mmCIF file with all atom_site columns, C-alpha atoms in Angstrom:
data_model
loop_
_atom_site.group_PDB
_atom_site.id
_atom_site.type_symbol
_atom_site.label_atom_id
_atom_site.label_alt_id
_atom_site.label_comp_id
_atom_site.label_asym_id
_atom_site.label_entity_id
_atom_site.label_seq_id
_atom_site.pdbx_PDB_ins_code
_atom_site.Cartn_x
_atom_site.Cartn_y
_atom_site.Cartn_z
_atom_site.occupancy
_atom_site.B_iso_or_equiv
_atom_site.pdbx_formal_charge
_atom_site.auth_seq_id
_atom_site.auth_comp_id
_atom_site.auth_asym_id
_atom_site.auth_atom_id
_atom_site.pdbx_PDB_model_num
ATOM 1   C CA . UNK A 1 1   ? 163.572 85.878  13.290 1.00 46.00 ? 1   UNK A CA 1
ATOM 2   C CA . UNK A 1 2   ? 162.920 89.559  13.078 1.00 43.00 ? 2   UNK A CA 1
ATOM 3   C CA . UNK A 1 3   ? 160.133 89.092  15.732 1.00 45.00 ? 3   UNK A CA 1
ATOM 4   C CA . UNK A 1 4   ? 162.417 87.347  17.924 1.00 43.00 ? 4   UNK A CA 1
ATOM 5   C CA . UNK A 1 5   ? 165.428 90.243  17.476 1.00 43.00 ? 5   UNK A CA 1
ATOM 6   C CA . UNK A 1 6   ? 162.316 92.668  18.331 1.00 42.00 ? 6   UNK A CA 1
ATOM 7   C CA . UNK A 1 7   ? 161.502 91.089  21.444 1.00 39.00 ? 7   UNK A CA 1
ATOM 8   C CA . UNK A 1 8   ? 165.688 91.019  22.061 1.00 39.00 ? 8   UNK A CA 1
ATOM 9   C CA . UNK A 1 9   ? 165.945 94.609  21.194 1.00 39.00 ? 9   UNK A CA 1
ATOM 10  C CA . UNK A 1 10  ? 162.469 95.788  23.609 1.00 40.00 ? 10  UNK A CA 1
ATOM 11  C CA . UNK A 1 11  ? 164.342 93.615  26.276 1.00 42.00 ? 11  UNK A CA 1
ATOM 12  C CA . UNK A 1 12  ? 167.979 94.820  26.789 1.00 42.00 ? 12  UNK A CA 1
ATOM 13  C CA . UNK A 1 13  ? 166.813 98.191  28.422 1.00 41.00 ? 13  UNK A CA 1
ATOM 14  C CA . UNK A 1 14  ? 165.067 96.146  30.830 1.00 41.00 ? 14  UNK A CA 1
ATOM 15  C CA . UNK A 1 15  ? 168.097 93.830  31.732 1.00 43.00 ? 15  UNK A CA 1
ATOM 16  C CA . UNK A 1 16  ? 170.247 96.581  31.932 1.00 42.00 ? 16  UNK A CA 1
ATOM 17  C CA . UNK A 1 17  ? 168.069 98.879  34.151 1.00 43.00 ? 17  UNK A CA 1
ATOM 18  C CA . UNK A 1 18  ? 169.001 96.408  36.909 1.00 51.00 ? 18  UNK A CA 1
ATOM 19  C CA . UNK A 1 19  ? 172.632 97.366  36.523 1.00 53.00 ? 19  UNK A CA 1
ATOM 20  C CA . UNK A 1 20  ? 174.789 99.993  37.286 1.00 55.00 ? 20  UNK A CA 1
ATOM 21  C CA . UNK A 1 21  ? 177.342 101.595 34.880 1.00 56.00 ? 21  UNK A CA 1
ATOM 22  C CA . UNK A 1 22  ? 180.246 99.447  36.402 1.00 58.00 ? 22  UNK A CA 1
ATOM 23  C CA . UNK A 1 23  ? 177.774 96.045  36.008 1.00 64.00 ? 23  UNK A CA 1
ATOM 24  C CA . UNK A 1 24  ? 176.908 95.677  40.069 1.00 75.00 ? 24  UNK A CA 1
ATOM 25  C CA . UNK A 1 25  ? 172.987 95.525  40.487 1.00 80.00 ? 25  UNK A CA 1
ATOM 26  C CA . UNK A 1 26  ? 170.960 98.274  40.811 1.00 90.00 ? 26  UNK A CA 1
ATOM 27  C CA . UNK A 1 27  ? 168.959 97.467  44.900 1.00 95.00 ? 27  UNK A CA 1
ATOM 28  C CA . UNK A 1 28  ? 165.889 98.957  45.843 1.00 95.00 ? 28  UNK A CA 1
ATOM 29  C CA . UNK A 1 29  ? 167.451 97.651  49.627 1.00 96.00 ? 29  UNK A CA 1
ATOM 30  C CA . UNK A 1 30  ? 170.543 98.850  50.863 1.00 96.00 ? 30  UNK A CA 1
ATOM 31  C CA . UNK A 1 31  ? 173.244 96.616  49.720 1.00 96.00 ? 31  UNK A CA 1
ATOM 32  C CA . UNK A 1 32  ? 175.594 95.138  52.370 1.00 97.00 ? 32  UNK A CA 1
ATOM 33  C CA . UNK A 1 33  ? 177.154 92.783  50.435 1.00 95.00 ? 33  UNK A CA 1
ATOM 34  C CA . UNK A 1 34  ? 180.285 91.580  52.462 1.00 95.00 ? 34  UNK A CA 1
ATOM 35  C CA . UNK A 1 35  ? 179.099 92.910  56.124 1.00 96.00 ? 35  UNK A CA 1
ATOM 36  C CA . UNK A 1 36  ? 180.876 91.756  59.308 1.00 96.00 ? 36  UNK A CA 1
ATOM 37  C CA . UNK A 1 37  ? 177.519 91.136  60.995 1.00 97.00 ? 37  UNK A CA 1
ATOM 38  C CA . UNK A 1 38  ? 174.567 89.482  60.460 1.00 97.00 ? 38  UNK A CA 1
ATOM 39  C CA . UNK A 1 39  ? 176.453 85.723  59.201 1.00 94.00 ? 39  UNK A CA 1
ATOM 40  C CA . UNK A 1 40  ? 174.376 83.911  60.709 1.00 93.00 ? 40  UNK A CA 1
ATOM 41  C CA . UNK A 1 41  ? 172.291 82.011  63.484 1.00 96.00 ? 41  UNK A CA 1
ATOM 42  C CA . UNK A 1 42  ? 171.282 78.534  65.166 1.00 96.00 ? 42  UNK A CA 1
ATOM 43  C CA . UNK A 1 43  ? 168.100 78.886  66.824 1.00 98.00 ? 43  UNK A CA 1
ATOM 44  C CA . UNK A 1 44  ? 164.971 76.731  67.187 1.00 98.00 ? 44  UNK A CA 1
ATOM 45  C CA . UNK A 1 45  ? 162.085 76.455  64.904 1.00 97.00 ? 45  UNK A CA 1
ATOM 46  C CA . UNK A 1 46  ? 158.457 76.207  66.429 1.00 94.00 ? 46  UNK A CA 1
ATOM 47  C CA . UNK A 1 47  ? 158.458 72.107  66.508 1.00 95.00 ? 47  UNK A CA 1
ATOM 48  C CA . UNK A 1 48  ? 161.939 72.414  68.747 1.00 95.00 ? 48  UNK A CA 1
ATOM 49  C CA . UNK A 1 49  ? 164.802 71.631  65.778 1.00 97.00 ? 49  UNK A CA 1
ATOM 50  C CA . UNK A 1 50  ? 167.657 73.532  65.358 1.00 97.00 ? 50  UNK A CA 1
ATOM 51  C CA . UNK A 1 51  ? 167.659 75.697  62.416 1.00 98.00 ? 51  UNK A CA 1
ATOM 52  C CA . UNK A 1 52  ? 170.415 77.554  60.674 1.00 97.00 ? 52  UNK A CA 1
ATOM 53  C CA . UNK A 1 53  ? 171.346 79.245  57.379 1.00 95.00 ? 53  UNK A CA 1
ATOM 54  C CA . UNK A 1 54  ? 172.298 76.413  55.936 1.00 96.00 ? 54  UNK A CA 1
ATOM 55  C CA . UNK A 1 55  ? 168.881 74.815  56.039 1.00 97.00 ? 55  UNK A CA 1
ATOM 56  C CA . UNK A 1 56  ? 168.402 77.520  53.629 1.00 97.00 ? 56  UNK A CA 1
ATOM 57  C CA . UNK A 1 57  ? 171.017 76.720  51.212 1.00 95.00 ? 57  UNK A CA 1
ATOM 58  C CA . UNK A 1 58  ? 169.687 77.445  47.454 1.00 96.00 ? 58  UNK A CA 1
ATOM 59  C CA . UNK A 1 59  ? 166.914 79.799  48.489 1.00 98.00 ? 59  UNK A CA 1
ATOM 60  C CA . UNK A 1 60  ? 167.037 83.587  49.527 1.00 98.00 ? 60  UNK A CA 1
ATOM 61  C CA . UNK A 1 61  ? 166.252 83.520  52.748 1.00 98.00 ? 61  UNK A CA 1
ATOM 62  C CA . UNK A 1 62  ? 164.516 87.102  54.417 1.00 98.00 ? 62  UNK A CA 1
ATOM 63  C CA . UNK A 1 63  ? 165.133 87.597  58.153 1.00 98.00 ? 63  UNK A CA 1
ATOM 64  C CA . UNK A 1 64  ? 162.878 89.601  60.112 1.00 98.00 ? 64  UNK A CA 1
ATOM 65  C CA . UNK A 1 65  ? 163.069 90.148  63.680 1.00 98.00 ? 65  UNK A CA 1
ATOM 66  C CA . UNK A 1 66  ? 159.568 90.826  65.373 1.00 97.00 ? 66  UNK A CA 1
ATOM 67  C CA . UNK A 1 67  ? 156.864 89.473  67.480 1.00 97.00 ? 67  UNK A CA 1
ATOM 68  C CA . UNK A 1 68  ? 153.456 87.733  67.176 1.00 97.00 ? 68  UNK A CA 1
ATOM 69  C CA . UNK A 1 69  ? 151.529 90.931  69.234 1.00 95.00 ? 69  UNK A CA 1
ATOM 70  C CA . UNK A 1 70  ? 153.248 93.700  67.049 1.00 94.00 ? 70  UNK A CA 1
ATOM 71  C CA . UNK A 1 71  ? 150.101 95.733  65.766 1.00 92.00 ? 71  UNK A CA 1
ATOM 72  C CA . UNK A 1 72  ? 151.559 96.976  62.244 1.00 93.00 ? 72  UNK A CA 1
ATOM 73  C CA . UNK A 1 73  ? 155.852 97.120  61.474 1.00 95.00 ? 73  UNK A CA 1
ATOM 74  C CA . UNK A 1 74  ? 155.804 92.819  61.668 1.00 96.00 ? 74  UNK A CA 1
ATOM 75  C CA . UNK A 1 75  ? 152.304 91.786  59.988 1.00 97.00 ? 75  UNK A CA 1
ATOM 76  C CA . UNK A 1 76  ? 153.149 94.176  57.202 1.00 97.00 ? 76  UNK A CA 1
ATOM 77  C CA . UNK A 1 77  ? 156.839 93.082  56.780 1.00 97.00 ? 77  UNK A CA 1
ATOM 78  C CA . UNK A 1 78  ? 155.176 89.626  56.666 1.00 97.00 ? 78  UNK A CA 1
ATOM 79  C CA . UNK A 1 79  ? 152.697 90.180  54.491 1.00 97.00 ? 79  UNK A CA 1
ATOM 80  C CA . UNK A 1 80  ? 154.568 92.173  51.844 1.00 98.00 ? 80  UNK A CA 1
ATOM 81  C CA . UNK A 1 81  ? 157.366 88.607  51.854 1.00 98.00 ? 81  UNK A CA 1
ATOM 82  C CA . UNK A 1 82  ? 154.360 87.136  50.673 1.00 98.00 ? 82  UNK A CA 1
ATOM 83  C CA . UNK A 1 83  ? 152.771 89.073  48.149 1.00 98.00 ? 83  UNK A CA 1
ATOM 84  C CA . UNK A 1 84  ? 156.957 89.597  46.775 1.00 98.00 ? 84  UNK A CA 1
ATOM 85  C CA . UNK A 1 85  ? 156.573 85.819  46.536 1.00 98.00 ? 85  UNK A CA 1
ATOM 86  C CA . UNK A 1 86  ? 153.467 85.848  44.860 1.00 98.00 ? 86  UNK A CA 1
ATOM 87  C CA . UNK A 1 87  ? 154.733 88.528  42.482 1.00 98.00 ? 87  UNK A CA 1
ATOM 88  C CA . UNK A 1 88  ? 157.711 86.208  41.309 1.00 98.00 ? 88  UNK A CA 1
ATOM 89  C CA . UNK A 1 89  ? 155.803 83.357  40.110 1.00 97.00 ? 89  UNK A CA 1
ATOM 90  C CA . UNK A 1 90  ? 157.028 80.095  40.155 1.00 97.00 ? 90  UNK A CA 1
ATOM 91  C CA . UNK A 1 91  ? 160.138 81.920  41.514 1.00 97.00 ? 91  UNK A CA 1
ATOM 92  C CA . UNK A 1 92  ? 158.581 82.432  44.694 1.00 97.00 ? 92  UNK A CA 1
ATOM 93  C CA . UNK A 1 93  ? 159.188 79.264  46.091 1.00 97.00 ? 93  UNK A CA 1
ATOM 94  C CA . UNK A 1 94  ? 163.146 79.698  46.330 1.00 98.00 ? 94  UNK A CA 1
ATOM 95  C CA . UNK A 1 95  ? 162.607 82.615  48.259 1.00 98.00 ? 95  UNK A CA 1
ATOM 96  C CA . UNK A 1 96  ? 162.346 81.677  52.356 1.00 98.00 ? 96  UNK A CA 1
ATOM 97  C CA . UNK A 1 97  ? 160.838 84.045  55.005 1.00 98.00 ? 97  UNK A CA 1
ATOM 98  C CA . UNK A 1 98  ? 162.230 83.867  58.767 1.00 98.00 ? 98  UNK A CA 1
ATOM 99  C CA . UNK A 1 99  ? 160.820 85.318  61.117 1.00 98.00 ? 99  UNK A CA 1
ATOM 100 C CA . UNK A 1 100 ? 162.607 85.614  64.719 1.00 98.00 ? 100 UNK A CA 1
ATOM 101 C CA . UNK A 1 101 ? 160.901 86.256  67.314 1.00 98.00 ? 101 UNK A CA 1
ATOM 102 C CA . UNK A 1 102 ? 162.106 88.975  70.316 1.00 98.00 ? 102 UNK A CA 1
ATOM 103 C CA . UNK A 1 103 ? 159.635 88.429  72.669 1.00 97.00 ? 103 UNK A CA 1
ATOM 104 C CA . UNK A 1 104 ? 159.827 84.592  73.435 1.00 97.00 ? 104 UNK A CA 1
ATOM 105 C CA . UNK A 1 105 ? 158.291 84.887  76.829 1.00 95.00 ? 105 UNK A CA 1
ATOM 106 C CA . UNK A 1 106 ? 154.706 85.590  75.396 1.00 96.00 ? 106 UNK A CA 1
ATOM 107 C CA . UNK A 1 107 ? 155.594 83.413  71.929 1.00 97.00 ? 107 UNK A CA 1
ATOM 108 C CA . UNK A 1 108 ? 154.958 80.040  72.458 1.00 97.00 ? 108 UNK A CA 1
ATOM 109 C CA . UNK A 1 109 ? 155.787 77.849  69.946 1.00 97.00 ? 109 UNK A CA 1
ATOM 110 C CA . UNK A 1 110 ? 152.075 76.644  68.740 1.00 97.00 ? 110 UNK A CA 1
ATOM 111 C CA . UNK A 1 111 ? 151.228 80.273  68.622 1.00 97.00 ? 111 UNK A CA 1
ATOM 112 C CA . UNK A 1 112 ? 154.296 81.301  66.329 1.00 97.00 ? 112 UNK A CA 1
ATOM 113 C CA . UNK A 1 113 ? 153.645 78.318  64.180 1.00 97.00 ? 113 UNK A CA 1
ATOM 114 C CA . UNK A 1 114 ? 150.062 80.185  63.943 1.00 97.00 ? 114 UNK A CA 1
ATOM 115 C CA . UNK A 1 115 ? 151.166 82.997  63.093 1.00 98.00 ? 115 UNK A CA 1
ATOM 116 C CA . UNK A 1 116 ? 153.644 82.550  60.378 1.00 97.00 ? 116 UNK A CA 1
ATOM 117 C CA . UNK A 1 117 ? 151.567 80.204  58.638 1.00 97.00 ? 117 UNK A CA 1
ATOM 118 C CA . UNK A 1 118 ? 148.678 82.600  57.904 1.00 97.00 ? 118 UNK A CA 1
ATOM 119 C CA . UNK A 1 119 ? 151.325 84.298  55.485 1.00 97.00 ? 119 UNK A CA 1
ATOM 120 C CA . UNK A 1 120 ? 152.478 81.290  53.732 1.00 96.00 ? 120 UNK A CA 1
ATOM 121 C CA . UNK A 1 121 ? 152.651 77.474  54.423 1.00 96.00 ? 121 UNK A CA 1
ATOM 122 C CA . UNK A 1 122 ? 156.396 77.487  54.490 1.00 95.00 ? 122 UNK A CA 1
ATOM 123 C CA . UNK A 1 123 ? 157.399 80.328  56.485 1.00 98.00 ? 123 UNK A CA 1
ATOM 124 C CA . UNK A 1 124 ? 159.646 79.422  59.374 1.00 98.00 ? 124 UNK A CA 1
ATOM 125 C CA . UNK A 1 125 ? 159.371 81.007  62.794 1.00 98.00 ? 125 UNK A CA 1
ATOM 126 C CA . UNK A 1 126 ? 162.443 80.684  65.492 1.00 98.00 ? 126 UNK A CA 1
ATOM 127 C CA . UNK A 1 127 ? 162.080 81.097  68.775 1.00 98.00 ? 127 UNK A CA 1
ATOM 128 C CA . UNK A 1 128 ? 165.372 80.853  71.522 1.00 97.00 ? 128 UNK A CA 1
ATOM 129 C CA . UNK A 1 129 ? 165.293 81.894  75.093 1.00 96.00 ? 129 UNK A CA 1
ATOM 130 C CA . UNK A 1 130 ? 166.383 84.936  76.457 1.00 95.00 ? 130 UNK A CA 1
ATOM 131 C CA . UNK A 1 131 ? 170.101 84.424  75.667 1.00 96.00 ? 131 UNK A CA 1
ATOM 132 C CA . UNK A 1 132 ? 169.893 83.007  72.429 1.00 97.00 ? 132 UNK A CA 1
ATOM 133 C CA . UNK A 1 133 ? 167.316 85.852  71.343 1.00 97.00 ? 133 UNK A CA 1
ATOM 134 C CA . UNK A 1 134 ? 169.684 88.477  72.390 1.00 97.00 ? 134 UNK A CA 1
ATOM 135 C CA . UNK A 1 135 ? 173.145 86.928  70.849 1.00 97.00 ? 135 UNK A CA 1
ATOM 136 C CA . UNK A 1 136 ? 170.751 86.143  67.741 1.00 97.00 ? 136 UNK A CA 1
ATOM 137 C CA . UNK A 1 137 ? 169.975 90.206  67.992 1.00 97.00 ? 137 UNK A CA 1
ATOM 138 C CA . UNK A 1 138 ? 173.353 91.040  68.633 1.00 97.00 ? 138 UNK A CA 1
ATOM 139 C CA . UNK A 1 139 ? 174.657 88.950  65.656 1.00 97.00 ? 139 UNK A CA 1
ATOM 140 C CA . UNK A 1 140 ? 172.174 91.191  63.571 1.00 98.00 ? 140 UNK A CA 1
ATOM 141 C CA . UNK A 1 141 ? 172.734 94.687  65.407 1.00 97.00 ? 141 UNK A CA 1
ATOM 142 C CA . UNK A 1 142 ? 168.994 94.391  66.499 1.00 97.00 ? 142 UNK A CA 1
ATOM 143 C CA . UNK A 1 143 ? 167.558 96.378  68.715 1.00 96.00 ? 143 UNK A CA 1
ATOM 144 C CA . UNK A 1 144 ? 164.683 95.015  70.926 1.00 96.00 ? 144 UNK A CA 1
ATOM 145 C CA . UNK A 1 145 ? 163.502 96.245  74.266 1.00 96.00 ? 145 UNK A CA 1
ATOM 146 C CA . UNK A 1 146 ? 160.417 95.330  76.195 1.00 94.00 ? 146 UNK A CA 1
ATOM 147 C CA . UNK A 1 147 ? 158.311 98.762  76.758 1.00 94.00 ? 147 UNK A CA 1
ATOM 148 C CA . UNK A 1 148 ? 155.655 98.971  79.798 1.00 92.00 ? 148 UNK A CA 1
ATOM 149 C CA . UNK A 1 149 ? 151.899 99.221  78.482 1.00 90.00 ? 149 UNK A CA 1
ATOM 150 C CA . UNK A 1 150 ? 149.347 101.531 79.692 1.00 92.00 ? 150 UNK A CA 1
ATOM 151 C CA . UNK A 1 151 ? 147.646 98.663  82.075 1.00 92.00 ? 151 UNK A CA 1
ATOM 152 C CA . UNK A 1 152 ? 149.642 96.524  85.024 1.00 91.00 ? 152 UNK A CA 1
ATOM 153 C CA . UNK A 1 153 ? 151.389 93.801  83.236 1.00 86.00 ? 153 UNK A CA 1
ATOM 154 C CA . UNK A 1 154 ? 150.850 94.232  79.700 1.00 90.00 ? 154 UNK A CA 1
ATOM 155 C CA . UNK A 1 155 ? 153.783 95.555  77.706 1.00 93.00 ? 155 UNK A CA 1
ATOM 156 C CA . UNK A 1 156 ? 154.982 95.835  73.715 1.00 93.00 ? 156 UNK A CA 1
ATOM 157 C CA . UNK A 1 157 ? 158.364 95.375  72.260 1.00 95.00 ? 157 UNK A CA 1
ATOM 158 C CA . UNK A 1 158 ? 160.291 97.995  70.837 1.00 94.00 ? 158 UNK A CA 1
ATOM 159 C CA . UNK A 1 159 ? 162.311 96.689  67.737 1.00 95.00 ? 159 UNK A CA 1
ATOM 160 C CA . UNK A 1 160 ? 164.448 97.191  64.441 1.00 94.00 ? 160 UNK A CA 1
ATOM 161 C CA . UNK A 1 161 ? 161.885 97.380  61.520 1.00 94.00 ? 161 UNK A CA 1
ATOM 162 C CA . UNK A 1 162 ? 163.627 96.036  58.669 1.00 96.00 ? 162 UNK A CA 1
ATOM 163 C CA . UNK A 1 163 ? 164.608 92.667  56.794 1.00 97.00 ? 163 UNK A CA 1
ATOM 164 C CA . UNK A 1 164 ? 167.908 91.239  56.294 1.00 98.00 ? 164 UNK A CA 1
ATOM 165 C CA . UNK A 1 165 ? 168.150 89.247  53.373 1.00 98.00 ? 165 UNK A CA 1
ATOM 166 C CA . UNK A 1 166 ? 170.468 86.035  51.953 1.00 98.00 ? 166 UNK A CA 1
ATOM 167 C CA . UNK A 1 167 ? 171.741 85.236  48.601 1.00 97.00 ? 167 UNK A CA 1
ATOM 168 C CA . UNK A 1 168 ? 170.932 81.498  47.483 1.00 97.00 ? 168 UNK A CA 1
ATOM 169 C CA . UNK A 1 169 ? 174.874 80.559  48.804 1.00 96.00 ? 169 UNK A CA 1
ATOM 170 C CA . UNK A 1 170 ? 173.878 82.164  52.399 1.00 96.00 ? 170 UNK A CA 1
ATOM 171 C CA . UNK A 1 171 ? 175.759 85.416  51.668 1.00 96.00 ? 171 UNK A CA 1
ATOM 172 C CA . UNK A 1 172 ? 174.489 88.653  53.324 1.00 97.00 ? 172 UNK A CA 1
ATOM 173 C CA . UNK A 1 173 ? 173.795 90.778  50.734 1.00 97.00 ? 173 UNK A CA 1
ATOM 174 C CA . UNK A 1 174 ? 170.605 93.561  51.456 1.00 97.00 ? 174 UNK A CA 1
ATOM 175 C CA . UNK A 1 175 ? 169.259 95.180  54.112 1.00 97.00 ? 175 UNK A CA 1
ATOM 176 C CA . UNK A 1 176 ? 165.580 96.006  53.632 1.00 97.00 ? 176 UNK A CA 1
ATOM 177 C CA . UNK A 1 177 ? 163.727 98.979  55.284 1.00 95.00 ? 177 UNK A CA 1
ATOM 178 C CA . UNK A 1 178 ? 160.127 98.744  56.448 1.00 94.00 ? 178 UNK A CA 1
ATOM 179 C CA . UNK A 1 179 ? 157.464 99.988  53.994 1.00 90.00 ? 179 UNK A CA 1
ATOM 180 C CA . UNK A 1 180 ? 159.750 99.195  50.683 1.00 92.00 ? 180 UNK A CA 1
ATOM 181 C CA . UNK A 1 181 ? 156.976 97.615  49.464 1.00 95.00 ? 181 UNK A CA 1
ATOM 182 C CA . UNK A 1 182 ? 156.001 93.910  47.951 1.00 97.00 ? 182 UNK A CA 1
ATOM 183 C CA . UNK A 1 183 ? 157.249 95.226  43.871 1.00 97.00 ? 183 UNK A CA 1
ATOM 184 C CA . UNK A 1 184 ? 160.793 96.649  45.515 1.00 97.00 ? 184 UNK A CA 1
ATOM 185 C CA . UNK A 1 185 ? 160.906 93.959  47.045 1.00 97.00 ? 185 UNK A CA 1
ATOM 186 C CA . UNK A 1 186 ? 160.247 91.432  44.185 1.00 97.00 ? 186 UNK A CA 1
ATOM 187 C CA . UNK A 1 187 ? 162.577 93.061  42.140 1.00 97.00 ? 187 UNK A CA 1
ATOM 188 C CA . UNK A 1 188 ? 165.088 92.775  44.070 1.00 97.00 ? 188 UNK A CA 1
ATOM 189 C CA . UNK A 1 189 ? 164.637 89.032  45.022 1.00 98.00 ? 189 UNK A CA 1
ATOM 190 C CA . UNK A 1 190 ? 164.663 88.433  41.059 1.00 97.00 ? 190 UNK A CA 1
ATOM 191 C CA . UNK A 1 191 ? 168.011 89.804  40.816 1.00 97.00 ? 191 UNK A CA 1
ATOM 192 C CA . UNK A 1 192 ? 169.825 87.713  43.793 1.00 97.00 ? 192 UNK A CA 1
ATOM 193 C CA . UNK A 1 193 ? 167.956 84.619  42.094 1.00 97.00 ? 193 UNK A CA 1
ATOM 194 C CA . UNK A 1 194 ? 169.097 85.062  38.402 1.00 94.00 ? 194 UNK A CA 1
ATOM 195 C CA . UNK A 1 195 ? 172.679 85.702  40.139 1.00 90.00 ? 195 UNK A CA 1
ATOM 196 C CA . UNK A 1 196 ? 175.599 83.398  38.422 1.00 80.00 ? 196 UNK A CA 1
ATOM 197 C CA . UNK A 1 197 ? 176.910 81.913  42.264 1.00 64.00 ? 197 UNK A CA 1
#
């Protein structure tokens, strides 16, 4: 018993270090709990079915908006969604990354599928044509343009570099700057899943 009121007693500062003084939770992301943006969208996934937030239901869901060719911003974002997931355990598997792409012209569907799966087996990758890319981005007050490269032809895409991310009932709730980090990251995660709905 006095072990047990020991381990209570090391604990509290912990829980509470999560909290604010008036109870909300302490984010490493910006919270934007209750945004007019960002609610939602229907795209495809890489095997042609329409995906949603919904399909998400239960899990936080992370929303990044990149492409396959980006040399650094989206393979980090990616990777550091994985290693969060790693850090929460058994945890980890309620937490869903999305990745959107914003350059569907040169990100076929086989090649997204690729790509998302070298992070993590169930990563989901969407990919809409032009329209339904830029209402997606518009929905999210993304930014995307395509840039001209240095040789005839080629070209990169200019983007947001940051993650929007869902509460288990499909509730906006943080927005996620690149570089945060995988721990940040994980923390936060922990808190929206040990959230009362």
């Amino acid at each position: 018993m006095l072990r047990r009121s020991a381990l209570l007693t090391l604990a509290a500062p912990l829980l509470l270090a999560a909290c604010a003084p008036d109870g909300k939770p302490q984010f490493k992301a910006v919270d934007i709990t209750g945004a007019d943006y960002a609610k939602g969208f229907s795209l495809p996934d890489a095997d042609g079915r329409l995906r949603t937030l919904q399909d998400f239901r239960g899990k936080v869901a992370i929303v990044f908006f990149g492409y396959t060719q980006c040399p650094d911003v989206c393979p980090t974002t990616l990777a550091e969604i994985a290693d969060a997931k790693k850090l929460l355990g058994a945890d980890g598997a309620r937490v869903q990354g999305v990745f959107i792409t914003v350059d569907p012209e040169r990100d076929t569907p086989e090649l997204l599928k690729a790509y998302v799966a070298s992070f993590g087996p169930d990563f989901v990758a969407l990919r809409g044509d032009a329209a339904q890319t830029a209402a997606a981005a518009k929905e999210f007050k993304v930014y995307y343009k395509r840039v001209d490269g240095k040789t005839p032809g080629s070209y990169f895409m200019e983007h947001t570099a940051a993650s929007f991310i869902f509460d288990p009932q499909g509730r906006i709730r943080l927005y996620s700057r690149y570089g945060t980090g995988a721990q940040a990251l994980a923390d936060d995660l922990k808190i929206l899943l040990n959230e009362k709905a």
